[in-house]
Tab-separated table of C-alpha atoms and ligand atoms in Angstrom:
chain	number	residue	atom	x	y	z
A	15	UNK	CA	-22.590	-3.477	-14.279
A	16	UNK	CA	-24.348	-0.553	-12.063
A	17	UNK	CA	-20.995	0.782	-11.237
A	18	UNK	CA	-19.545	0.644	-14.612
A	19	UNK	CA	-22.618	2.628	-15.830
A	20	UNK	CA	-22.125	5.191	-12.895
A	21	UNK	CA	-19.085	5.290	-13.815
A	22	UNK	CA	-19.586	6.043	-17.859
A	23	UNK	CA	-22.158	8.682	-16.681
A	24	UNK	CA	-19.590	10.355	-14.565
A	25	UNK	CA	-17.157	10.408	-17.462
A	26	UNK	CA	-19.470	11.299	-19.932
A	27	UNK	CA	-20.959	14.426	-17.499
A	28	UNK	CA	-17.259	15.497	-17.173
A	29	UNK	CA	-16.059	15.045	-20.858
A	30	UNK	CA	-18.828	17.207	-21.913
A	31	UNK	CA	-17.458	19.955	-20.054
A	32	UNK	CA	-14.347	19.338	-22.449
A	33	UNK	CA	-12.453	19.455	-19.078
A	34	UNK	CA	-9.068	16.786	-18.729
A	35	UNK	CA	-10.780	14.253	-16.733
A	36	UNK	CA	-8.221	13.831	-14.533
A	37	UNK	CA	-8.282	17.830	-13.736
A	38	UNK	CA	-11.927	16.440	-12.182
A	39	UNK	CA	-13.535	13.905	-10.020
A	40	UNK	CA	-14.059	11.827	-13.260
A	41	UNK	CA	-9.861	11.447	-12.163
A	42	UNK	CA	-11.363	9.696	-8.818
A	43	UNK	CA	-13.408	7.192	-11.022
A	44	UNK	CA	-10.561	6.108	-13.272
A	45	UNK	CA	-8.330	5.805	-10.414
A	46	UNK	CA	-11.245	3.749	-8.431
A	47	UNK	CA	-11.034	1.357	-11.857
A	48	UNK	CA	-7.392	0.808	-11.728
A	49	UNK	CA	-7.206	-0.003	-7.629
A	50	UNK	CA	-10.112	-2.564	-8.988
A	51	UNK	CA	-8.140	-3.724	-11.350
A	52	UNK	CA	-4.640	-3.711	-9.089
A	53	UNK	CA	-6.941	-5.855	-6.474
A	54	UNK	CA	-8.349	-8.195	-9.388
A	55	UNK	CA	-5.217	-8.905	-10.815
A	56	UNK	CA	-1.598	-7.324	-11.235
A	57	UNK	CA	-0.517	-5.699	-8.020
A	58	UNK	CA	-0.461	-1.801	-8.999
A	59	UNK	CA	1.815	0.790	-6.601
A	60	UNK	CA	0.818	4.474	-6.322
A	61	UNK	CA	3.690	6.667	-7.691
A	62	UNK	CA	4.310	10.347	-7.872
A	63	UNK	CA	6.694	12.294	-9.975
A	64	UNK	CA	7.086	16.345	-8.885
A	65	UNK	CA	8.868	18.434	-11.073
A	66	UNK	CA	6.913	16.125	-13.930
A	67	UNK	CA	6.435	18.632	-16.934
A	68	UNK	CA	10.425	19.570	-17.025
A	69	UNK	CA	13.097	18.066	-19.418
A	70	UNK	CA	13.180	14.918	-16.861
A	71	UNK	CA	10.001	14.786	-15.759
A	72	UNK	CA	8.290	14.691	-18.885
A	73	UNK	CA	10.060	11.441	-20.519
A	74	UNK	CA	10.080	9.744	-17.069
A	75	UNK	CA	5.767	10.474	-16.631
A	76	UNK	CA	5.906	8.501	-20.405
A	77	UNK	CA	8.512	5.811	-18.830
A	78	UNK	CA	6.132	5.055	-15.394
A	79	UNK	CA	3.594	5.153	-17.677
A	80	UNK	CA	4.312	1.909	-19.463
A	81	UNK	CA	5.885	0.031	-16.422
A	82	UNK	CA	3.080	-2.258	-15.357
A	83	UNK	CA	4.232	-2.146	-11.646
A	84	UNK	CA	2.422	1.364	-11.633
A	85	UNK	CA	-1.209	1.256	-11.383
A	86	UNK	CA	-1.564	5.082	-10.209
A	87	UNK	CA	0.724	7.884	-11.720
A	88	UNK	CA	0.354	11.329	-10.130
A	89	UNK	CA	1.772	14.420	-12.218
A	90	UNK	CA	2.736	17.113	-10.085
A	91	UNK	CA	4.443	20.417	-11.380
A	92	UNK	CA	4.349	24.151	-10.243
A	93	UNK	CA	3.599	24.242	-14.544
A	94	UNK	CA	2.104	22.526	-17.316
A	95	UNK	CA	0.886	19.606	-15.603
A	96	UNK	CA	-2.567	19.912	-17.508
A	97	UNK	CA	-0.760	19.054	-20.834
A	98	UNK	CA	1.438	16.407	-19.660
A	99	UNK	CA	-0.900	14.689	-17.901
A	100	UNK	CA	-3.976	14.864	-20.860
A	101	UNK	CA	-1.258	13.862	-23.132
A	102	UNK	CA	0.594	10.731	-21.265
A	103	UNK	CA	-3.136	9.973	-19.789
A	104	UNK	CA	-3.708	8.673	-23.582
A	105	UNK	CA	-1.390	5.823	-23.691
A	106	UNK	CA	-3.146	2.578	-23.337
A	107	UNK	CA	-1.268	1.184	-20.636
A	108	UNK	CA	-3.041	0.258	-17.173
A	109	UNK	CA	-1.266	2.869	-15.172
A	110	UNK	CA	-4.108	6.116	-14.839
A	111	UNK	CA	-2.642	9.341	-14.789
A	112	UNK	CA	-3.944	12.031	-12.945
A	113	UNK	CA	-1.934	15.612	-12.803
A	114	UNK	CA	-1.711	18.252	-10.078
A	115	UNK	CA	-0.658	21.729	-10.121
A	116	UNK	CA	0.995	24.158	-7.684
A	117	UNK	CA	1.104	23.961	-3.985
A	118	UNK	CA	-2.156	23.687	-2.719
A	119	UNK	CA	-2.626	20.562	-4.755
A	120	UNK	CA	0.552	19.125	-3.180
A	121	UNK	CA	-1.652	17.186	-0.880
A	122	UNK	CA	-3.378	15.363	-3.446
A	123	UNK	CA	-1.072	14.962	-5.292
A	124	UNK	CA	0.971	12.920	-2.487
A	125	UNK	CA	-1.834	11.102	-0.263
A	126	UNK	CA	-1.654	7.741	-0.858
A	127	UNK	CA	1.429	7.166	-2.502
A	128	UNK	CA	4.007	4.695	-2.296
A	129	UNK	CA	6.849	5.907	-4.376
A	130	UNK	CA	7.492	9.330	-5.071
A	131	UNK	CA	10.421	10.070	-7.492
A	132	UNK	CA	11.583	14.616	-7.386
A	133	UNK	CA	13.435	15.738	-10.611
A	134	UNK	CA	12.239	19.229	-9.776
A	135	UNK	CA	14.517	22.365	-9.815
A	136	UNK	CA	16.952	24.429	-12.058
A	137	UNK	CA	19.370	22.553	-14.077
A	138	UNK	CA	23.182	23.450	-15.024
A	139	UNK	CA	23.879	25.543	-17.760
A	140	UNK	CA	27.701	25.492	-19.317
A	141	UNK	CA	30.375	26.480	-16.878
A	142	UNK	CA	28.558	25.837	-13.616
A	143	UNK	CA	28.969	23.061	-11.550
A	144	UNK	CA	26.476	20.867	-9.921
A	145	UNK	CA	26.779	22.701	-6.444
A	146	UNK	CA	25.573	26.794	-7.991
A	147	UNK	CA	22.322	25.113	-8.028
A	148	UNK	CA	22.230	24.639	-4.426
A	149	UNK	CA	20.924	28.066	-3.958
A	150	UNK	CA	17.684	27.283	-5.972
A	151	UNK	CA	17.094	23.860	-5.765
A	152	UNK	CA	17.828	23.458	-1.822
A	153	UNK	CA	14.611	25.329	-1.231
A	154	UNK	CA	12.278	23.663	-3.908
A	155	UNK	CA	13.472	19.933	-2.345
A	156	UNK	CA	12.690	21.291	1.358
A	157	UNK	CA	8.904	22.819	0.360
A	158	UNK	CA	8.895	19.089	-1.539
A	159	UNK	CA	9.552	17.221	1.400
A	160	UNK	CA	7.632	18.723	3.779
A	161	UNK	CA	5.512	17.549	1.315
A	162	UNK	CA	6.247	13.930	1.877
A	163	UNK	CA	6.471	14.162	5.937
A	164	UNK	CA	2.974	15.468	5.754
A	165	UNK	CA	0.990	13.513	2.899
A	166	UNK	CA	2.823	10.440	2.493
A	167	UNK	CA	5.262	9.849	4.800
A	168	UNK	CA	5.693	6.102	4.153
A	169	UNK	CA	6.764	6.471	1.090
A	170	UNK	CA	10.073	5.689	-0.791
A	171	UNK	CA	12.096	8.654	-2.537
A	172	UNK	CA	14.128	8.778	-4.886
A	173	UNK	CA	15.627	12.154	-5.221
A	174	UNK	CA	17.221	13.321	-8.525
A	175	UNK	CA	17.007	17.202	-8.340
A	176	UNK	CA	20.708	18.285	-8.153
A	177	UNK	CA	23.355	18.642	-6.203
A	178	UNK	CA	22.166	15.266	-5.151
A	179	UNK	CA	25.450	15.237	-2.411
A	180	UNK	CA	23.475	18.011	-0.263
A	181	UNK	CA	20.041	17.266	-1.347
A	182	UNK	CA	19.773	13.983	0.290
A	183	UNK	CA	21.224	15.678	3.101
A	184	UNK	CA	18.095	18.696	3.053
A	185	UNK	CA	15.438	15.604	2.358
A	186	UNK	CA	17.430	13.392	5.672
A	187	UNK	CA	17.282	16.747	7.857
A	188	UNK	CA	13.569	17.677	6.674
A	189	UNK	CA	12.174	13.859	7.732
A	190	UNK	CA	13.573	14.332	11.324
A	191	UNK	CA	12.462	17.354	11.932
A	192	UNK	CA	9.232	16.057	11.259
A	193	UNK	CA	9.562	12.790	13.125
A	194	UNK	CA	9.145	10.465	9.810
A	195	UNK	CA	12.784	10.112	8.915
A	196	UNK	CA	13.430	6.542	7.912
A	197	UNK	CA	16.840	6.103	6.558
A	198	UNK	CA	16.068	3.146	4.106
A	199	UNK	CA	13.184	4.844	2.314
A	200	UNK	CA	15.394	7.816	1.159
A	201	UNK	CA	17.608	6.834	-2.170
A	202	UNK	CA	19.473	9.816	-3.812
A	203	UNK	CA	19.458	8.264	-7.649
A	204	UNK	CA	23.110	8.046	-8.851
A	205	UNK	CA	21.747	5.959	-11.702
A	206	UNK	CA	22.768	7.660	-14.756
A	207	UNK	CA	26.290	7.424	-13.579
A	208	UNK	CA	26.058	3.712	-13.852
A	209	UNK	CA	24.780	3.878	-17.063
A	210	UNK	CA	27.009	6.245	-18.262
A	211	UNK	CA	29.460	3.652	-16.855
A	212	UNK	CA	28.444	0.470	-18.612
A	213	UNK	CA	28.211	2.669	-22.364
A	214	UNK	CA	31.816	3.731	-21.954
A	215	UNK	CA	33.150	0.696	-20.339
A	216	UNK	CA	30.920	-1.505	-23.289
A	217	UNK	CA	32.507	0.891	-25.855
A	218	UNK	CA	36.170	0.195	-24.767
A	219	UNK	CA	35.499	-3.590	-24.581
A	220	UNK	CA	33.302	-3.825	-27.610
A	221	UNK	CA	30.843	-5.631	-26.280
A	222	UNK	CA	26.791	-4.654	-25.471
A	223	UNK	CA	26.061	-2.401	-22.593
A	224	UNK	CA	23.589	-4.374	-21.403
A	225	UNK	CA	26.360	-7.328	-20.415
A	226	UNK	CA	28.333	-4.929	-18.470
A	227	UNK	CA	27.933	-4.080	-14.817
A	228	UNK	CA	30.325	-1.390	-12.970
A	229	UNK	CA	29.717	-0.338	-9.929
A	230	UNK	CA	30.112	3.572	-9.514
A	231	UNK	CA	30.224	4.684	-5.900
A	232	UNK	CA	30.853	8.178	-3.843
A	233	UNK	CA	28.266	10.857	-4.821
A	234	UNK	CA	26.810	12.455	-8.044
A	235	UNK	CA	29.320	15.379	-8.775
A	236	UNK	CA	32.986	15.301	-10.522
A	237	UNK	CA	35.429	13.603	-8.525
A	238	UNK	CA	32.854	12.156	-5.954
A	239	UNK	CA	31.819	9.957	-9.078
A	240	UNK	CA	33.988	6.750	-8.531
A	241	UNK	CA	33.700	4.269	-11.027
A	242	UNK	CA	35.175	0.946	-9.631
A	243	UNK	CA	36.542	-0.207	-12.673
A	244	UNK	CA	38.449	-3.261	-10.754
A	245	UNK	CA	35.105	-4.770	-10.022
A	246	UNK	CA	33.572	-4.550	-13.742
A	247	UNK	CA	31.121	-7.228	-14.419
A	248	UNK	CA	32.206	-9.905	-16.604
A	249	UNK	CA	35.696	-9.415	-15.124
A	250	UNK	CA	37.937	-7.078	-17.493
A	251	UNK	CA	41.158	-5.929	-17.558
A	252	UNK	CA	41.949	-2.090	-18.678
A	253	UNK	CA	45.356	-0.325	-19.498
A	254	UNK	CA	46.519	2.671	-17.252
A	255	UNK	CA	45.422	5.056	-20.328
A	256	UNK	CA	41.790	3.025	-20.182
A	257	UNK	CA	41.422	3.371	-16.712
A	258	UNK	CA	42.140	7.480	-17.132
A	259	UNK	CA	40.265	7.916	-20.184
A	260	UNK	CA	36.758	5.951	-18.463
A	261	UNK	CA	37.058	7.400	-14.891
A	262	UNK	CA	37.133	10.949	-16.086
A	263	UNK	CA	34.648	10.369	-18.955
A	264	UNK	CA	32.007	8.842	-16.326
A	265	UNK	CA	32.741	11.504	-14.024
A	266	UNK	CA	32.372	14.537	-16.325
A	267	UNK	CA	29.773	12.761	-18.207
A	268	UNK	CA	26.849	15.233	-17.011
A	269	UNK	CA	28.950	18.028	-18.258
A	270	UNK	CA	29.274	16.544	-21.784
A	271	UNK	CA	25.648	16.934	-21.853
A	272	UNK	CA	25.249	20.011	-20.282
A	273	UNK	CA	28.456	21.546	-23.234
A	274	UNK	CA	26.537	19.421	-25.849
A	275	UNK	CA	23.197	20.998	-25.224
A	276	UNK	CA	25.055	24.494	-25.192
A	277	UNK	CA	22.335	26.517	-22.592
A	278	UNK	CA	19.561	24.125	-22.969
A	279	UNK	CA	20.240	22.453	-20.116
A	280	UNK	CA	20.968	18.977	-19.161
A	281	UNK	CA	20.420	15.479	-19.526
A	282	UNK	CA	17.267	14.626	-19.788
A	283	UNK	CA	16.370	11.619	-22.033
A	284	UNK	CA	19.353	9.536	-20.583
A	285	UNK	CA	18.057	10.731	-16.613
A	286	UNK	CA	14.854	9.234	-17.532
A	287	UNK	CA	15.826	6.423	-18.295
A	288	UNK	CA	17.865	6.373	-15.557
A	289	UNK	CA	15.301	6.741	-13.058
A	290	UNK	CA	12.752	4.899	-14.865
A	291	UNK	CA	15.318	2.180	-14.444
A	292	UNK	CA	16.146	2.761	-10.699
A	293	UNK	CA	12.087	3.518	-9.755
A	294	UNK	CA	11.462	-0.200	-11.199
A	295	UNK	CA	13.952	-1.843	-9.311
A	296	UNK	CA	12.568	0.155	-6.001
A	297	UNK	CA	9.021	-0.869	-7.267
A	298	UNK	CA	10.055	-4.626	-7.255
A	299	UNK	CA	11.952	-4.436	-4.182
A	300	UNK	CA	8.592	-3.260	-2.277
A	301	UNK	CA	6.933	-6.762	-4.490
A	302	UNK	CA	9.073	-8.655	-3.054
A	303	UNK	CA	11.321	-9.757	-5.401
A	304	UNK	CA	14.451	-11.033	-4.064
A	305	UNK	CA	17.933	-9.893	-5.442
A	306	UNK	CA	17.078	-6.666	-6.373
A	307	UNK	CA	20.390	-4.380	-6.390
A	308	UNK	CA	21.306	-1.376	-7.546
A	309	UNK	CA	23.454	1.311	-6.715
A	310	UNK	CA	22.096	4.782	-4.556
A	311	UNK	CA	23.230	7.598	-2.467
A	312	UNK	CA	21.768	6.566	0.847
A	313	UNK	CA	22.309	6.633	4.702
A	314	UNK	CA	25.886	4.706	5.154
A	315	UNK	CA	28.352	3.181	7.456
A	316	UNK	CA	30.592	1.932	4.589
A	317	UNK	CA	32.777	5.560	4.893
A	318	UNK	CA	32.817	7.585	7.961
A	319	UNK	CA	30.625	9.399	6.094
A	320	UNK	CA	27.147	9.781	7.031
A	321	UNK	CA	25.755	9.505	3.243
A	322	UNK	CA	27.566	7.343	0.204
A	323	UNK	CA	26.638	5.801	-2.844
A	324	UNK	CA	27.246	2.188	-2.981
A	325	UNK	CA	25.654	-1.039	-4.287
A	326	UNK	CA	21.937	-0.995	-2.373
A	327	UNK	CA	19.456	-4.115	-1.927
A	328	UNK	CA	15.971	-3.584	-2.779
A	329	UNK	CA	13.829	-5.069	-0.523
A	330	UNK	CA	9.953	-4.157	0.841
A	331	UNK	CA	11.096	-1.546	3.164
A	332	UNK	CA	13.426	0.306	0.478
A	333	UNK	CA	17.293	0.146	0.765
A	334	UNK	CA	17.362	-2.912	2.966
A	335	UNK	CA	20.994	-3.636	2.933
A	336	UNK	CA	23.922	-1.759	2.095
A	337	UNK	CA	26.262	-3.213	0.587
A	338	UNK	CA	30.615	-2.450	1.893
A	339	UNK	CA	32.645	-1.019	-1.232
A	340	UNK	CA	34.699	-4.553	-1.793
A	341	UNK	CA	38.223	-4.678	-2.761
A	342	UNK	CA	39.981	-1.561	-4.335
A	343	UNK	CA	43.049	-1.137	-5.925
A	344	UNK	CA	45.837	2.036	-5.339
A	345	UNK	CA	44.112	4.330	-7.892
A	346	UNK	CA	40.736	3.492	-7.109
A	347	UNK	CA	41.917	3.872	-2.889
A	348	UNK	CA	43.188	7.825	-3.740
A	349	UNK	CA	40.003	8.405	-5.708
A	350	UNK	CA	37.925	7.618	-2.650
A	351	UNK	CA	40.368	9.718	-0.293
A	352	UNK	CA	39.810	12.665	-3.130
A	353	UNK	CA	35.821	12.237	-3.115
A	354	UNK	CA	35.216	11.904	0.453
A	355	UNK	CA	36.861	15.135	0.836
A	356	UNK	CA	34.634	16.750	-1.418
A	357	UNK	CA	31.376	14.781	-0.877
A	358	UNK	CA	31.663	15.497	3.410
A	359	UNK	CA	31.456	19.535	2.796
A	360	UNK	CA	28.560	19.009	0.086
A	361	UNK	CA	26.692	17.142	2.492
A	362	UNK	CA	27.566	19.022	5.227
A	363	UNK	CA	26.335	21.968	3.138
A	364	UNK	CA	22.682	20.358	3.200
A	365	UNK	CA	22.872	19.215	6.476
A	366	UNK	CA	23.543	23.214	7.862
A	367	UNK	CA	20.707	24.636	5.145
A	368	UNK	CA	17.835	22.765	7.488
A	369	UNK	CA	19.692	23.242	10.758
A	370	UNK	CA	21.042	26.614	10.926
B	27	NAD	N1	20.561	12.859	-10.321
B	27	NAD	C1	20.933	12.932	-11.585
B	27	NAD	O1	21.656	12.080	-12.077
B	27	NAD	C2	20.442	14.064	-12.447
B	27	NAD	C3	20.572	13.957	-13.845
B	27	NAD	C4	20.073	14.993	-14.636
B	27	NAD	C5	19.499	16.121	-14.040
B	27	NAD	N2	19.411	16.176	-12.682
B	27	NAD	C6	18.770	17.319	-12.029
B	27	NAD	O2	17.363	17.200	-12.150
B	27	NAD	C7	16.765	18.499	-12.034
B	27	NAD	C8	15.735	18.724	-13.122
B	27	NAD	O3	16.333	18.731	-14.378
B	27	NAD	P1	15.462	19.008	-15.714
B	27	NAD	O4	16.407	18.956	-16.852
B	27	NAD	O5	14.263	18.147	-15.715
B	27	NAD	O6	15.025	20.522	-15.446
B	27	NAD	P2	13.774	21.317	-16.069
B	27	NAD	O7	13.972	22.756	-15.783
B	27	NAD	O8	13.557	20.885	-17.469
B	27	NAD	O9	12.552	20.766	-15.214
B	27	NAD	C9	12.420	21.007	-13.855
B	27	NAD	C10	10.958	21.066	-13.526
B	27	NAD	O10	10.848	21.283	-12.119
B	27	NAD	C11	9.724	22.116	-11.945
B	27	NAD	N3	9.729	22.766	-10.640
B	27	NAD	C12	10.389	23.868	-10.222
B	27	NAD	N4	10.072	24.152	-8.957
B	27	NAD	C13	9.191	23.216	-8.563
B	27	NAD	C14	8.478	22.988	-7.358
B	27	NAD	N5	8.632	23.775	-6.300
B	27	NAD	N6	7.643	21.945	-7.312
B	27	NAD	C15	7.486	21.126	-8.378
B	27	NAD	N7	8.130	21.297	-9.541
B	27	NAD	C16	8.972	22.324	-9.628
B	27	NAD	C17	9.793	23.122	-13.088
B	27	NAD	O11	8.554	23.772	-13.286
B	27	NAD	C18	10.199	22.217	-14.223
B	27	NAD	O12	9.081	21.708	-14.909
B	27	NAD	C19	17.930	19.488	-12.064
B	27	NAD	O13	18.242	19.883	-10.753
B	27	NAD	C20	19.070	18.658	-12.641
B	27	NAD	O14	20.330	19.145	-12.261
B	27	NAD	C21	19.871	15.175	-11.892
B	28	LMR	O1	25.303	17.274	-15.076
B	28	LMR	C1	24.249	17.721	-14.647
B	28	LMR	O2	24.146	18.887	-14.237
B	28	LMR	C2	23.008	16.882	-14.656
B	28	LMR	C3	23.224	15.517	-14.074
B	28	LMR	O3	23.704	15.559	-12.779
B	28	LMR	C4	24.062	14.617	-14.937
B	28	LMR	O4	24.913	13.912	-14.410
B	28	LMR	O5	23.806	14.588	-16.145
C-alpha cells in the first residue's frame, strides 16, 4: 500500500509538470509496476524498437504494444519519439511504454533489454533497388549496433532496416569486433516475404491465407527471394504459368508497394505486421515454447554461403536450429544458383563496410 502511494505521489508530482511521464523518472515507477506485475504473474520480456516513430516503427510500437509477451516497450528514434510514445503509452494493455530520443539516450534506451527489433533508416523510393540504400542505412545499423554490443549485448535482433542481405552482414561484423557476436541471436526478418507468399499463393488456390504455409528462402531482395513453391503447406500443385506468375509476384512484391505508394515510400503496415509476427515467435522461443519456426536470414551452413534465409527454430537462445532447404525441383534448383550469386556480393558488400 506504502509503495503504491509513493508511487501515485511520484506520478502525480510529474503529471503536474504536464511532462510525458515516461520522458521522466515517473517512466522508472511504471516500469517498476510492470516487472511487479511480470514477477506476480505473466512472464513480461523487455523489448526495444529503434527507428520507432517511422512508417514501420510506428504501427509495430502499437503491435508490441498489445502482445502480452511484452511487459517493457522502449521507443527509441533520432525523432518524434515524445509523440509516439505519449500516444501508444495510452493503450490499456500491460506492456509500459517508455520513449527515448537521440544518441545519448541510446543507453537507456537499450540496458536491460531482451529483444531489440531496428526498422531504422531510409526507405526506397520508385526506381531504386533495395541495395542504393546501402549508402545510408549501412551507417545508421553500425552506430545501432554498437549500440547493442555495449548496452545489451544479450539480446536477440531482429534486423529489418534494408538491404537486409548486407545489413546482417554490418550487424555480424559489428558483434565481433566487439567480442559479443553470437550467431543465433542475430535474425535478419525476411517475414513479409512469407506473408506476401501465403496471400498470393491463398489467392491462386482460393483458399484463406492463414491455411497456407510456403517457405521463402535466399535473402530479402529480387531474385534472392525464393519462394519454394514445391514445399507449399497443405501440399498443392501449380501450372508452369502459376509457378511464374507467384515467384515473380513474391519477389517484386516490395516494389509493388514502393510503385503503389508513388514517393511515399514503402511498406509499412504489411512490415509491421510482419515483424510483429516474427518478434512473437522470437518472444516465445526465449518462453520456451517448443516448435516455434519461422523463417530468417541468419548465420548458415545450408549454402556455402555464410548468411541464408531458411526455415529457423525458435528456441531460448534465439535461432536454435537451422533448418537444410529440403527437396527442390529444376526451377526452384536454378533460382537458388541465380540468388546465391547475387546474395554472396550483397553480403560481401556488408562484410567489407566494417572491415575495410
Ligand atoms: N525487411 C523488410 O522486409 C523490410 C520491409 C519494409 C521496409 N524495410 C526497411 O525498413 C526501413 C524503415 O522503413 P520505414 O518505411 O519505416 O522508413 P521511415 O523513414 O518511415 O522510418 C525510418 C525511421 O528511422 C529513423 N532513423 C533514422 N536514423 C536513425 C538512427 N540513427 N537511429 C534511430 N532511428 C533512426 C527515422 O527517424 C525514421 O523515423 C527501411 O530501410 C526499409 O527499406 C524492410
Ligand atoms: O521493398 C522495399 O524497399 C521494402 C521492403 O524490403 C519490402 O519488401 O517491402
Amino acid at each position: 500500500m506504502e509503495a503504491r502511494a509513493a508511487a501515485n505521489h511520484r506520478i502525480a508530482r510529474i503529471t503536474s509538470h504536464l511532462q510525458p511521464p515516461n520522458f521522466k523518472d515517473g517512466g522508472d515507477v511504471l516500469v517498476e509496476r510492470a516487472e511487479c506485475r511480470a514477477k506476480g504473474g505473466a512472464p513480461g520480456f523487455k523489448v526495444a524498437i529503434l527507428g520507432a516513430a517511422g512508417g514501420i516503427g510506428q504501427s509495430l510500437s502499437l503491435l508490441m504494444k498489445i502482445n502480452p509477451l511484452v511487459s517493457v516497450l522502449h521507443l527509441y528514434d533520432v525523432v518524434n519519439t515524445p509523440g509516439v510514445t505519449a500516444d501508444v503509452s495510452h493503450m490499456d494493455t500491460g506492456a509500459v511504454v517508455r520513449g527515448f530520443l537521440g544518441q545519448p539516450q541510446l543507453e537507456g534506451a537499450l540496458t536491460g533489454m531482451d529483444l531489440v527489433i531496428i526498422p531504422a533508416g531510409v526507405p526506397r523510393k520508385p526506381g531504386m533497388t533495395r541495395d542504393d540504400l546501402f549508402k545510408i542505412n549501412a551507417g545508421i545499423v553500425k552506430t545501432l549496433c554498437e549500440g547493442i554490443a555495449k548496452f545489451c549485448p544479450n539480446a536477440i535482433v531482429n534486423l529489418i532496416s534494408n538491404p537486409v542481405n548486407s545489413t546482417v552482414a554490418i550487424s555480424a561484423e559489428v558483434f565481433k569486433k566487439a567480442g559479443t557476436y553470437d550467431p543465433k541471436r542475430l535474425l535478419g526478418v525476411t517475414t513479409l516475404d512469407v506473408v506476401r507468399a501465403n496471400t498470393f499463393v491463398a489467392e491462386v488456390l482460393g483458399v484463406d491465407p492463414r491455411e497456407v504455409d510456403v517457405p521463402v528462402v535466399g535473402g530479402h531482395a529480387g531474385v534472392t527471394i525464393l519462394p519454394l513453391l514445391s514445399q507449399v503447406k497443405p501440399p498443392s500443385s501449380f501450372t508452369a504459368e502459376e509457378v511464374e506468375y507467384l515467384t515473380n509476384r513474391i519477389q517484386n512484391g516490395g516494389t509493388e508497394v514502393v510503385e503503389a505508394k508513388a514517393g511515399a515510400g514503402s511498406a509499412t503496415l504489411s512490415m509491421a505486421y510482419a515483424a510483429a509476427k516474427f518478434a512473437d515467435a522470437c518472444l516465445r522461443g526465449l518462453k520456451g515454447e517448443a516448435g516455434v519456426v519461422e523463417c530468417s536470414f541468419v548465420q548458415s551452413q545450408v549454402t556455402e554461403l555464410p548468411f541464408f534465409a531458411t526455415k529457423v527454430r525458435l528456441g531460448r537462445g534465439g535461432a536454435e536450429e537451422v533448418f537444410q532447404l529440403g527437396p527442390l525441383n529444376e526451377y526452384e534448383r536454378i533460382g537458388l544458383e541465380k540468388a546465391k550469386q547475387e546474395l554472396a556480393e550483397s553480403i560481401q558488400k556488408g562484410i567489407d563496410f566494417i572491415r575495410k
